[in-house]
Coordinates of C-alpha atoms and ligand atoms in Angstrom, one line a residue:
X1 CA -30.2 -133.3 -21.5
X2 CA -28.4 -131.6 -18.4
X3 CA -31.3 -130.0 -16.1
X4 CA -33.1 -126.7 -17.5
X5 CA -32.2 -124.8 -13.9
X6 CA -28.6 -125.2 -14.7
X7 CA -28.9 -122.8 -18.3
X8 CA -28.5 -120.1 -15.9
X9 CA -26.4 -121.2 -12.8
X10 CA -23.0 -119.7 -11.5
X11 CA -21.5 -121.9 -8.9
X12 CA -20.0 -120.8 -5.8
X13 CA -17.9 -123.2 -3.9
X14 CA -17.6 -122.9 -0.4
X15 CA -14.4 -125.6 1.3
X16 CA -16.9 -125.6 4.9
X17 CA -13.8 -125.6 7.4
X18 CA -12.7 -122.7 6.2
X19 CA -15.6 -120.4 4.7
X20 CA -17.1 -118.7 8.3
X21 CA -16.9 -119.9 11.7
X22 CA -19.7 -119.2 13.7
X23 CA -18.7 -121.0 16.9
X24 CA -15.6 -119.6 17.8
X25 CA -14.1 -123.2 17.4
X26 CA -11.7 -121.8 14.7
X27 CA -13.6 -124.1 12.1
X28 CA -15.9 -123.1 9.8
X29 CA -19.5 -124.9 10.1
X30 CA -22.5 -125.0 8.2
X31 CA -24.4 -122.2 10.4
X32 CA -21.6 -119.8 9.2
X33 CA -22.7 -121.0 5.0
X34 CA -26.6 -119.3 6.6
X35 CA -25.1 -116.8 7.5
X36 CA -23.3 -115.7 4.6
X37 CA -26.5 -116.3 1.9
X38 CA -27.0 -113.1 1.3
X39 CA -23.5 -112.4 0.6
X40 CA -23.2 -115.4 -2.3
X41 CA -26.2 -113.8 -3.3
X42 CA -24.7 -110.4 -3.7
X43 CA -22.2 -111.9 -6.3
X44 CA -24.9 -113.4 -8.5
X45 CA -23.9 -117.0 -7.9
X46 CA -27.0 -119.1 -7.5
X47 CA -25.7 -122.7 -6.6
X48 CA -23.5 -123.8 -3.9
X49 CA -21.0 -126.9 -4.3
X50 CA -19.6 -127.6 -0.6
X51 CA -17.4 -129.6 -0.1
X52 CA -17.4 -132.9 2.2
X53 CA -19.5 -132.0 5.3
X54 CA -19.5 -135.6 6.6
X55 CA -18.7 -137.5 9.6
X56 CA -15.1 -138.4 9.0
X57 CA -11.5 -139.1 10.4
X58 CA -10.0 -136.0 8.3
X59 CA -6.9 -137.9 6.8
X60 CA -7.9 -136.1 3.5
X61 CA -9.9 -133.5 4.0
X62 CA -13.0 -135.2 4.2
X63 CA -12.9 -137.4 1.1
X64 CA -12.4 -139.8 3.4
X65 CA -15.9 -140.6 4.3
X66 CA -16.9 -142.2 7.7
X67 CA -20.5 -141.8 7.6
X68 CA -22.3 -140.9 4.5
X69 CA -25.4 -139.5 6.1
X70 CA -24.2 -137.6 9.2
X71 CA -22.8 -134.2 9.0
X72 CA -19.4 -134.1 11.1
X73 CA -20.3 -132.5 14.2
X74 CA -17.8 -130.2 13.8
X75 CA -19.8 -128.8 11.3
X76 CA -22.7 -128.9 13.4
X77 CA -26.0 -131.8 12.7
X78 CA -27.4 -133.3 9.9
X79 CA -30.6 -130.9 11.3
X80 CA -28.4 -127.6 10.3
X81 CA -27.8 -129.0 6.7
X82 CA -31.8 -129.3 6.5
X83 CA -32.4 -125.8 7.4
X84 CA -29.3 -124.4 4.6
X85 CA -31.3 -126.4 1.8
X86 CA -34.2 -124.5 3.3
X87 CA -32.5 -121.3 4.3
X88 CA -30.7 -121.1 0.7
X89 CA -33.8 -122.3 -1.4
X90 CA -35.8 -119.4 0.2
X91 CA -33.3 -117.5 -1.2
X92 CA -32.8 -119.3 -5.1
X93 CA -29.8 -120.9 -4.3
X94 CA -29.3 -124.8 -4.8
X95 CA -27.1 -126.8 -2.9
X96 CA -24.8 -129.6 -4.0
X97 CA -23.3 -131.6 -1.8
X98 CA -20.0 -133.8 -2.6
X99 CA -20.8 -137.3 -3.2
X100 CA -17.7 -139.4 -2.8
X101 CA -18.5 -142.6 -4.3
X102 CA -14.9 -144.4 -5.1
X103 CA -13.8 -145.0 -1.4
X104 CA -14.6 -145.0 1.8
X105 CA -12.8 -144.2 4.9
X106 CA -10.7 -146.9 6.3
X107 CA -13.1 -146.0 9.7
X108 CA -16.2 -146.4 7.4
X109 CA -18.6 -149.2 9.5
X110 CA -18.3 -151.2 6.1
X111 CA -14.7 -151.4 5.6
X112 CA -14.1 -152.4 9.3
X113 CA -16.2 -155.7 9.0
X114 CA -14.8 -156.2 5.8
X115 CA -11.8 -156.7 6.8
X116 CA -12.5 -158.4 10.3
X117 CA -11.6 -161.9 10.6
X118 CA -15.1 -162.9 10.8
X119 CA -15.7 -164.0 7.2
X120 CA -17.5 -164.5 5.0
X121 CA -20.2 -161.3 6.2
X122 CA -22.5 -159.1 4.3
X123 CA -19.4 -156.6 3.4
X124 CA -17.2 -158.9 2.5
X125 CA -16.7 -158.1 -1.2
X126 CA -18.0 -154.4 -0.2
X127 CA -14.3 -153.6 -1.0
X128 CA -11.7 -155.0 -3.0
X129 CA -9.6 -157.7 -1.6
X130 CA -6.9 -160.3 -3.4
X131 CA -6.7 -163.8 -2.7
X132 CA -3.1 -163.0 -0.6
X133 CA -2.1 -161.7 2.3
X134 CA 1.3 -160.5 1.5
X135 CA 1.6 -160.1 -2.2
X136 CA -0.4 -157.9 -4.1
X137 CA -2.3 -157.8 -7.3
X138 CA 0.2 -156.4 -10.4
X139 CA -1.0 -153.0 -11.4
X140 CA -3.4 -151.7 -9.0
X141 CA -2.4 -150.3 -5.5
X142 CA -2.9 -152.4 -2.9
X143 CA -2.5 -152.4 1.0
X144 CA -1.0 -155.5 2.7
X145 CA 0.0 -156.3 6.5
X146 CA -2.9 -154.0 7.6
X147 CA -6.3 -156.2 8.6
X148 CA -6.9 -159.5 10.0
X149 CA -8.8 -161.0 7.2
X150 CA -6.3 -162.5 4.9
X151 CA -6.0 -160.4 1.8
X152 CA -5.1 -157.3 0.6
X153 CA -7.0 -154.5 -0.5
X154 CA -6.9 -152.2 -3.1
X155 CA -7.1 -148.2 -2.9
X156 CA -8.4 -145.5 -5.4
X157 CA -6.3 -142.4 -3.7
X158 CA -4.5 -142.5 -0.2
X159 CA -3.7 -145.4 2.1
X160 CA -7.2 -144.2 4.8
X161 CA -9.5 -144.8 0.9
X162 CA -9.8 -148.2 0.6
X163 CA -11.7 -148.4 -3.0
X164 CA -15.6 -149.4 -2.8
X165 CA -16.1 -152.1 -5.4
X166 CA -18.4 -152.0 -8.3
X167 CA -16.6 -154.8 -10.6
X168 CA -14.0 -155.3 -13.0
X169 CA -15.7 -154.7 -17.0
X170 CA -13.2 -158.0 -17.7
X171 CA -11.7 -159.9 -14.4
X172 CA -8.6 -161.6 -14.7
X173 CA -8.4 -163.7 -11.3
X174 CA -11.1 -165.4 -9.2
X175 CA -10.9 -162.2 -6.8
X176 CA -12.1 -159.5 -9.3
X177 CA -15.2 -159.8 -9.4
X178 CA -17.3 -159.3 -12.6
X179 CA -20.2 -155.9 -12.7
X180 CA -23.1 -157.8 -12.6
X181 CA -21.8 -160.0 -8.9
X182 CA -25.0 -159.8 -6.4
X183 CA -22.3 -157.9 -4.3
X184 CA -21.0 -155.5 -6.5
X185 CA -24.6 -154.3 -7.5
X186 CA -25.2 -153.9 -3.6
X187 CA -22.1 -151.1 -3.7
X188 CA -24.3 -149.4 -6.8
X189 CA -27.4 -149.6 -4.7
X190 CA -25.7 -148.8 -1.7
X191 CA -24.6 -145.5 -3.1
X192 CA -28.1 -144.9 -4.9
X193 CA -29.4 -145.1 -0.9
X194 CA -27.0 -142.3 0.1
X195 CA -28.1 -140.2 -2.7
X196 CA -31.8 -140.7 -2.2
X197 CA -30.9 -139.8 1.9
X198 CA -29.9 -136.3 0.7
X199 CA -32.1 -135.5 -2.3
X200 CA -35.0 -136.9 0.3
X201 CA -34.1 -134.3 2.7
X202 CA -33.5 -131.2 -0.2
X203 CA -30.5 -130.9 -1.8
X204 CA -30.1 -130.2 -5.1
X205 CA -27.5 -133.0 -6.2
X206 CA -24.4 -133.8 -5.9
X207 CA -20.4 -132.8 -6.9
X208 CA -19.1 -136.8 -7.6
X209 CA -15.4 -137.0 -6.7
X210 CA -13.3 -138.9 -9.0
X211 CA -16.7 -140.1 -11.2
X212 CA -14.3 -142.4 -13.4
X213 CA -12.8 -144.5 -10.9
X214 CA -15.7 -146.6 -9.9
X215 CA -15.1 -150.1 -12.1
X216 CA -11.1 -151.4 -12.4
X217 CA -9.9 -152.6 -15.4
X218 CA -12.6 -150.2 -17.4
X219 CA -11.6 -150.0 -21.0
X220 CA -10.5 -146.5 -23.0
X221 CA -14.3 -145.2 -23.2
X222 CA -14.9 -146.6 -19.4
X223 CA -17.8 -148.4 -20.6
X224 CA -17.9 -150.1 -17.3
X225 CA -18.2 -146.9 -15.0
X226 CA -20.3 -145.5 -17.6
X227 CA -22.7 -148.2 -17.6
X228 CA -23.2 -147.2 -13.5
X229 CA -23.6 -143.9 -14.1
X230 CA -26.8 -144.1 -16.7
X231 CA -28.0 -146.8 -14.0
X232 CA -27.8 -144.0 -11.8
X233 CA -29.3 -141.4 -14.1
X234 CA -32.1 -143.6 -14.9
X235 CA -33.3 -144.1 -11.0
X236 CA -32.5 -140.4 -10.1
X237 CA -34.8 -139.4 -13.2
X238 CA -37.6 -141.4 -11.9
X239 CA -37.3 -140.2 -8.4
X240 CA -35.2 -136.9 -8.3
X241 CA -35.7 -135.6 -11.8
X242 CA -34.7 -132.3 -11.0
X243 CA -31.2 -133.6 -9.2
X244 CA -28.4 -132.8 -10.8
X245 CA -24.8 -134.3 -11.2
X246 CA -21.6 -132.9 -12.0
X247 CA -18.6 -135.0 -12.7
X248 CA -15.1 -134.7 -11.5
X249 CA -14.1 -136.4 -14.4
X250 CA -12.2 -133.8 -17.0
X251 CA -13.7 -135.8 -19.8
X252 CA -17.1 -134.6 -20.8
X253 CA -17.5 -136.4 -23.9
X254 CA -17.8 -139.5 -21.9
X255 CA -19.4 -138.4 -18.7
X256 CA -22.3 -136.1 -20.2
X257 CA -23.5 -138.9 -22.6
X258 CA -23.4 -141.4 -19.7
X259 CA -25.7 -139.1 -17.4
X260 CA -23.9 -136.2 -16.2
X261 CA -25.4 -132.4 -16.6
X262 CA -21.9 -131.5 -16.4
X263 CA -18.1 -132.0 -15.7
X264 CA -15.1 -129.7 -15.2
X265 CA -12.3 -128.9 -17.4
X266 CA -9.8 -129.2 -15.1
X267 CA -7.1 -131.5 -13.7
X268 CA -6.3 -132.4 -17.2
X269 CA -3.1 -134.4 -17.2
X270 CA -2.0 -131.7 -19.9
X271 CA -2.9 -129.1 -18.3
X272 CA -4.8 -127.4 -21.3
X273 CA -7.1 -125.0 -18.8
X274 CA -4.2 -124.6 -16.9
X275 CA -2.5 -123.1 -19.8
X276 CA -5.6 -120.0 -18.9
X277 CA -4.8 -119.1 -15.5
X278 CA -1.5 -121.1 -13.7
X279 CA 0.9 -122.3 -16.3
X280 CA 2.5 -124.5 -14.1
X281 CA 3.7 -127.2 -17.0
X282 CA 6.1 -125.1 -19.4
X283 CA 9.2 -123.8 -18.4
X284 CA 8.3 -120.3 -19.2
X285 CA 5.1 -119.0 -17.8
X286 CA 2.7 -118.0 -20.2
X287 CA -0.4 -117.9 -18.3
X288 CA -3.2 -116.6 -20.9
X289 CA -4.2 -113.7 -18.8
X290 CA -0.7 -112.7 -18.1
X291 CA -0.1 -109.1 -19.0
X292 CA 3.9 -110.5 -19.9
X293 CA 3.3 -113.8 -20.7
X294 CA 6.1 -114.4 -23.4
X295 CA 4.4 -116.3 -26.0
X296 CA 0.5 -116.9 -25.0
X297 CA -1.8 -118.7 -26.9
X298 CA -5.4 -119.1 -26.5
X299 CA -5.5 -122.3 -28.6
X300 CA -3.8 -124.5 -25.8
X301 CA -7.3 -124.4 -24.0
X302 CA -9.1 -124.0 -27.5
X303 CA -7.6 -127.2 -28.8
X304 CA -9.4 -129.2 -26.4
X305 CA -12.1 -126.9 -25.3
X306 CA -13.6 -126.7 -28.7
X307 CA -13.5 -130.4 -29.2
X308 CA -15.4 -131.4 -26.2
X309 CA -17.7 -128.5 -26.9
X310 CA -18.6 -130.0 -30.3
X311 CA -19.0 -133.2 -28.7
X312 CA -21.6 -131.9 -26.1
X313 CA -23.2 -129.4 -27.4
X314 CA -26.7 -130.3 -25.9
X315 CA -26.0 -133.0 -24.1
X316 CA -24.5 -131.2 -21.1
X317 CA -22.3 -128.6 -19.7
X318 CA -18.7 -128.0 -19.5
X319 CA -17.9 -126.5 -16.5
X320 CA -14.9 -123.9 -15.9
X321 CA -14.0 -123.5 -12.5
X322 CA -12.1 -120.7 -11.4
X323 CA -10.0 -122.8 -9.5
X324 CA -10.8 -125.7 -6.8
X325 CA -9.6 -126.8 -3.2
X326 CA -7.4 -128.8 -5.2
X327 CA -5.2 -126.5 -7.5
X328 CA -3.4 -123.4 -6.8
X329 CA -5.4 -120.3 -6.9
X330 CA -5.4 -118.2 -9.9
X331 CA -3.9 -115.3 -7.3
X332 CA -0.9 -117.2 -8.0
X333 CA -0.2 -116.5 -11.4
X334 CA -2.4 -113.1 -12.0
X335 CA -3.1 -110.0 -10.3
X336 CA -5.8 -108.1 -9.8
X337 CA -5.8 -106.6 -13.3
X338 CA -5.5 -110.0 -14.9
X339 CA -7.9 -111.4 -12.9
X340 CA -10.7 -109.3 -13.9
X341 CA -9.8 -110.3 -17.8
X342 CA -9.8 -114.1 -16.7
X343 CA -12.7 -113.7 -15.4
X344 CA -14.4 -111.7 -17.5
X345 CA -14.0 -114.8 -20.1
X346 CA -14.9 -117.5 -18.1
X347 CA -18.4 -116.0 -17.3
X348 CA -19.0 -115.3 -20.7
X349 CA -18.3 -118.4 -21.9
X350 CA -20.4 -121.4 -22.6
X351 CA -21.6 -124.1 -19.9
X352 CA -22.0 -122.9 -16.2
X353 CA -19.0 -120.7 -14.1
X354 CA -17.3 -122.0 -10.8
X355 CA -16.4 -119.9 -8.6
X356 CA -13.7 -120.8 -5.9
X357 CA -14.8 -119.1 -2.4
X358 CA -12.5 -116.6 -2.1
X359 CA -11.2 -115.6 -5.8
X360 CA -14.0 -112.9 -5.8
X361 CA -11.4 -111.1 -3.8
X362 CA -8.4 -112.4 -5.4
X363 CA -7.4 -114.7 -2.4
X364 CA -3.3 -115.8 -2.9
X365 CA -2.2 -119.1 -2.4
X366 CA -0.6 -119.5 1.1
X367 CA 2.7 -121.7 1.6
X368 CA 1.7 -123.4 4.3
X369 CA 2.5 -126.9 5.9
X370 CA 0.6 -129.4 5.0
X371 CA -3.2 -130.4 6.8
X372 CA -5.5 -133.4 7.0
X373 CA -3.9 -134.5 3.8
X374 CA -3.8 -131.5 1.3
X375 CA -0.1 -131.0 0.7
X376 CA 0.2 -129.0 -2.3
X377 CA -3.4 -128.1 -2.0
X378 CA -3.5 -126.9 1.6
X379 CA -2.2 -123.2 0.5
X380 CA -5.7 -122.9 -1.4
X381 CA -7.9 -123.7 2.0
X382 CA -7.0 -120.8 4.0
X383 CA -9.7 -119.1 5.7
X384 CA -12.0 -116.4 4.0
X385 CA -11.4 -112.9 4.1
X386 CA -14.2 -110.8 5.3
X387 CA -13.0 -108.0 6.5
X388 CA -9.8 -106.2 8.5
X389 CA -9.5 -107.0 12.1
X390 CA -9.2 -110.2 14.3
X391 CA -9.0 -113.5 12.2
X392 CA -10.2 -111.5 8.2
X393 CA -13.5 -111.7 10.1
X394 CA -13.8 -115.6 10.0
X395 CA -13.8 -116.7 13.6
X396 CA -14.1 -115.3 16.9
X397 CA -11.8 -117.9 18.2
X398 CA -8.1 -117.9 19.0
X399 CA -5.8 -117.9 16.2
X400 CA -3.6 -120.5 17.5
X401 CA -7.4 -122.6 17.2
X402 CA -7.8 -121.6 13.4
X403 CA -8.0 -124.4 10.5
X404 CA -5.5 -122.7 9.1
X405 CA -3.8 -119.5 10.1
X406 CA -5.8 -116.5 7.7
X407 CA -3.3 -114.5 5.5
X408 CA -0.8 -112.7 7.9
X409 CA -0.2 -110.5 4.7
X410 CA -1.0 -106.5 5.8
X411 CA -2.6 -105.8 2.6
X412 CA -4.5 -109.3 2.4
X413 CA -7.8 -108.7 0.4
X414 CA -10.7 -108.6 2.3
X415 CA -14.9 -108.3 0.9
X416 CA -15.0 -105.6 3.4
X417 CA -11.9 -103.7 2.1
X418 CA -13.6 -104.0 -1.9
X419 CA -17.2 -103.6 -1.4
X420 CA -16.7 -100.2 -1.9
X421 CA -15.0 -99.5 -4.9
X422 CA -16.8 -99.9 -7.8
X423 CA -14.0 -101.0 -9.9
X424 CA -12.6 -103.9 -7.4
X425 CA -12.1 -107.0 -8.7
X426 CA -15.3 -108.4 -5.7
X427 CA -17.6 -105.7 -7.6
X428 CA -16.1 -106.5 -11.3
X429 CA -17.2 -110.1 -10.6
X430 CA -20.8 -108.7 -9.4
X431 CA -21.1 -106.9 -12.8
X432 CA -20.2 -109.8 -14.8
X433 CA -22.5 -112.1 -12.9
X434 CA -25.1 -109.8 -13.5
X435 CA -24.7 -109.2 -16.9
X436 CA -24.6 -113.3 -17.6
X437 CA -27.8 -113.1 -16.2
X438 CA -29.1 -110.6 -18.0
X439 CA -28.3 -111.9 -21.4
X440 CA -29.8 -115.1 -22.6
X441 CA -26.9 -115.6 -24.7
X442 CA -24.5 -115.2 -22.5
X443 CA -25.6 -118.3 -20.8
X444 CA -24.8 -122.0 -20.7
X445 CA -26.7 -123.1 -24.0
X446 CA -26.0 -119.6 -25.8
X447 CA -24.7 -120.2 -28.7
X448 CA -20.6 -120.1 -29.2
X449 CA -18.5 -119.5 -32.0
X450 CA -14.8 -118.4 -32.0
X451 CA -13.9 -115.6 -34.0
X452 CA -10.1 -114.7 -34.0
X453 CA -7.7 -117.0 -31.8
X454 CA -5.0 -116.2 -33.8
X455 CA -1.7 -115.5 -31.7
X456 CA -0.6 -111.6 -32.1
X457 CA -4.1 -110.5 -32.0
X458 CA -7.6 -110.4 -29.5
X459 CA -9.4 -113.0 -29.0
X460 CA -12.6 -112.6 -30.3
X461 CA -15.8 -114.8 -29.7
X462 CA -19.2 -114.6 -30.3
X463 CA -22.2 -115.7 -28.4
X464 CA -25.5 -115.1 -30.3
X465 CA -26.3 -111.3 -30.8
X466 CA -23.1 -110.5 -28.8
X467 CA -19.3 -110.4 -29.6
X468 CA -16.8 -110.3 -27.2
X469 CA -13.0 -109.5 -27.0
X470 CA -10.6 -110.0 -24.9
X471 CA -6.9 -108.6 -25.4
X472 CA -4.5 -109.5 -22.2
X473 CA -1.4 -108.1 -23.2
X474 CA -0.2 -105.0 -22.3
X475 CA 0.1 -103.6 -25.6
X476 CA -2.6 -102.9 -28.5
X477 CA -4.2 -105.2 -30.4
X478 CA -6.2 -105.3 -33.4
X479 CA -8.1 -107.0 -35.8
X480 CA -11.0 -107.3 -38.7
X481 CA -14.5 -107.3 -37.8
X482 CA -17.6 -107.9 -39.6
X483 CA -20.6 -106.7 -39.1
X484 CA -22.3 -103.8 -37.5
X485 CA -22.1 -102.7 -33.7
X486 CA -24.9 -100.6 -32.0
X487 CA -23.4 -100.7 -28.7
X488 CA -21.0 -101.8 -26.0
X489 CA -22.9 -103.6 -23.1
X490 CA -19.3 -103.7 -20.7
X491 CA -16.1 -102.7 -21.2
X492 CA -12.4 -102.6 -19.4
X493 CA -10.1 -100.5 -21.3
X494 CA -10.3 -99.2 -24.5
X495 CA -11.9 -101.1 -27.3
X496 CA -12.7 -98.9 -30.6
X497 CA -14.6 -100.7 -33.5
X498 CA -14.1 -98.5 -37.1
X499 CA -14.9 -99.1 -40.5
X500 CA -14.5 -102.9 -40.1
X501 CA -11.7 -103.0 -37.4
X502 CA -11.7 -104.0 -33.7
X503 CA -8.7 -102.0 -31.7
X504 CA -8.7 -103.5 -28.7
X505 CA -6.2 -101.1 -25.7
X506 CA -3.8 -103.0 -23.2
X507 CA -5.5 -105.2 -21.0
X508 CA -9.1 -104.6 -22.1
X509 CA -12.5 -106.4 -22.9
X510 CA -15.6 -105.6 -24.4
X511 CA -19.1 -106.9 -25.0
X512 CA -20.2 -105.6 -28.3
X513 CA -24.3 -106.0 -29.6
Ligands
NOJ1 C1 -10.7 -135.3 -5.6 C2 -11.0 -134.3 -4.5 O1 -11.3 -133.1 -5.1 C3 -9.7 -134.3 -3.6 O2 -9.7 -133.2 -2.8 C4 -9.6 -135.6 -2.9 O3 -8.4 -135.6 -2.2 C5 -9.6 -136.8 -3.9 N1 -10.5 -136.6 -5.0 C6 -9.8 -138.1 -3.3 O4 -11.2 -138.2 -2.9
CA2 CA1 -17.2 -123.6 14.1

């Protein structure tokens, strides 16, 4: 049963290097995430999900953990991240933090004696190493030639993330070690102490990077990594029942049974919530939302959506971000227009709303080279757009000192430049918000039932007293409803109900009681 605080959260995830820079350093720290409260506030998110603030070498991003329980100093001290758990509880805002479980960094204290000569030591099985120096171990990716202990280790993403190890569910070789070895269960506990650290000191609980990667050889249901993960549930309801965890997983009918509150749809291998905002897959584009999308169909996210939803109904959350620091930004694909319809659906939908720092404004994906480690991903980090004038308003500094260099675009979106038009997509996302948290139904355990996905025509939903519809094409659409209406609680466009039938204008959406 995911935590009751979470029936009416909206997320708001801040990437710290690049949110505010208070400094003038040209790197955003957490004294900048203060001051901006009031302004995640203003949107109607509630909860924060930052990303790594830890001490770290920066070959990805942060994922690449030096120090579990220090704050990098360029994000200021482990003190500051005390004073935003106080500074945004004041406020009734939670805070997750990003718990990076899988790997370490290759700088991490217990990597280094790990793979010292000196063995055996209390970290020698902290990590994964074969029996041989040069060869490796058949299907998983290993790292020879690169310590003085005689093995080779395995990684779970780049060559700086050696993996931590928690077992193998069935080893096949003396060196894999089973779940239950005294030294596996120390990595569990091990991670159990850095959670406890945080939750001691206020935060709310935790983002878990790549949640299913934790045991090797795990079967199709990872019964191994799931087994951790109750484990974990069970101590953090008998110390931290409030905590909550959400999964970077992508498979919620195996994460929220084993102890999740929720996980996102997203970075499905198929790419079925892609298929909403950034169609990147098919050779023709037919992003959802896309006023000209060729041949869109709602059922390429409904076929899986619906599925999990039946599956976890009550037992957690799906969460639908509107992007991440990981995937282009929805900018790419939809403008401003198309945005508002995207998210107009995802915050009435089901399960709790994730919202990218950033796509309140509509934010575009930079092309940029690439930094600590984001290729791809880096053109999604820029810094935050607050308003016209030196840097969008993110750092004092010198530009040439920036994280990233801010959008050199001259009519780059900025909070400033929308606060004041009612009908921006920064002020659309504020009425949404507030209208989520307005009605009960509207929220994460509202009831959901689909009405009309059928291609050619609106999509029509219903949650509780409410019925929605959403009509993204540029042309009308119509279609039969039952049932009486009394009144319209939002609307974009034109939406008409008459004697049984919903005509819904181009681009529109409405919530009907
Ligand atoms: C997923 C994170 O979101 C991503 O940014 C990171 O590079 C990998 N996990 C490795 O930790
Ligand atoms: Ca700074």
């Amino acid at each position: 049963m995911a935590k009751k605080w979470l029936g009416d959260a909206v997320f708001y995830e801040i990437y710290p290097q690049s949110f505010r820079d208070t400094n003038g350093d040209g790197i955003g720290d957490i004294e900048g995430i203060v001051e901006k409260l009031d302004y995640v506030k203003s949107l109607g998110c509630n909860a924060l999900w930052i990303n790594p603030c830890f001490d770290s070498p920066f070959r990805d991003a942060g994922y690449d953990v030096r120090d579990y329980k220090k704050v990098a100093a360029r994000y200021g001290t482990n003190e500051d991240l005390y004073r935003l758990f106080d500074a945004a509880h004041a406020k009734g805002i939670r805070v997750l933090l990003d718990l990076v479980p899988g790997h370490t960094s290759e700088e991490h204290p217990w990597f280094r004696a790990s793979a010292s000569a000196d063995q055996p030591n209390p970290y020698t099985n902290r990590y994964i190493w074969t029996d041989q120096w040069y060869a490796g171990c058949g299907d998983l990716p290993y790292i020879a030639g690169e310590a003085e202990r005689s093995g080779s280790y395995i990684i779970n993403f780049f060559k700086c993330q050696p993996a931590l190890n928690y077992g193998f569910l069935e080893p096949r070789q003396p060196w894999q070690l089973p779940m239950d070895h005294p030294d596996v269960l120390a990595t569990r506990e091990a991670m159990k102490d850095v959670m406890r650290f945080w939750l001691g000191h206020g935060c709310d609980g935790f983002r878990v990077d790549m949640a299913a990667s934790l045991v090797k050889y795990d079967d199709g249901n990872k019964s191994g990594t799931c087994a951790i993960w109750r484990d974990v549930r069970r101590m953090l309801d008998a110390e931290f029942p409030e905590a909550v965890l959400v999964a970077e997983w992508c498979r919620p009918d195996l994460s929220l049974p084993a102890g999740f509150d929720a996980d996102f749809m997203l970075n499905d291998p198929h790419s079925h919530y892609s298929a909403l905002l950034r169609d990147y897959n098919s050779p023709v584009d037919n992003t959802y939302f896309r006023k000209d999308a060729p041949d869109r169909d709602i059922n390429r996210f409904f076929d899986v959506y619906l599925k999990w939803y039946a599956a976890t109904k009550g037992v957690g959350h799906i969460a639908l971000p509107t992007c991440n620091h990981d995937t282009l930004r929805p900018a790419y694909r939809l403008d401003a227009e198309e945005l508002k319809l995207a998210y107009a659906f995802l915050f009435t939908m089901p399960g709790v709303p994730f919202l990218y720092y950033g796509d309140e404004i509509g934010m575009r994906y930079l092309e940029l080279p690439t930094k600590e480690g984001g290729y791809f991903r880096t053109g999604s980090r820029t810094p935050m757009q607050w308003k016209a004038g030196k840097n969008l308003g993110f750092s004092e500094g010198d530009a040439d000192a920036l994280y990233l260099p801010v959008d050199p675009a001259s009519d780059a979106p900025t909070v400033e430049g929308q606060e004041g038009d009612p009908d921006s997509l920064l002020n659309t996302v504020r009425a949404l918000l507030k209208l989520r948290h307005a009605e009960a139904d509207l929220q994460a355990d509202g009831p959901f039932e689909v009405l009309c996905a059928e291609k050619g025509r609106p999509l029509v939903y219903r949650r509780g007293s409410l019925t929605l519809a959403v009509n993204p094409s540029g042309e009308k659409l119509f279609t039969d409803l039952e049932g009486e209406v009394s009144e319209a609680l939002y609307m974009r466009g034109m939406a008409d109900v008459n004697a049984g039938r919903l005509v819904m204008g181009p681009q529109s959406f409405v919530v009907l009681r």
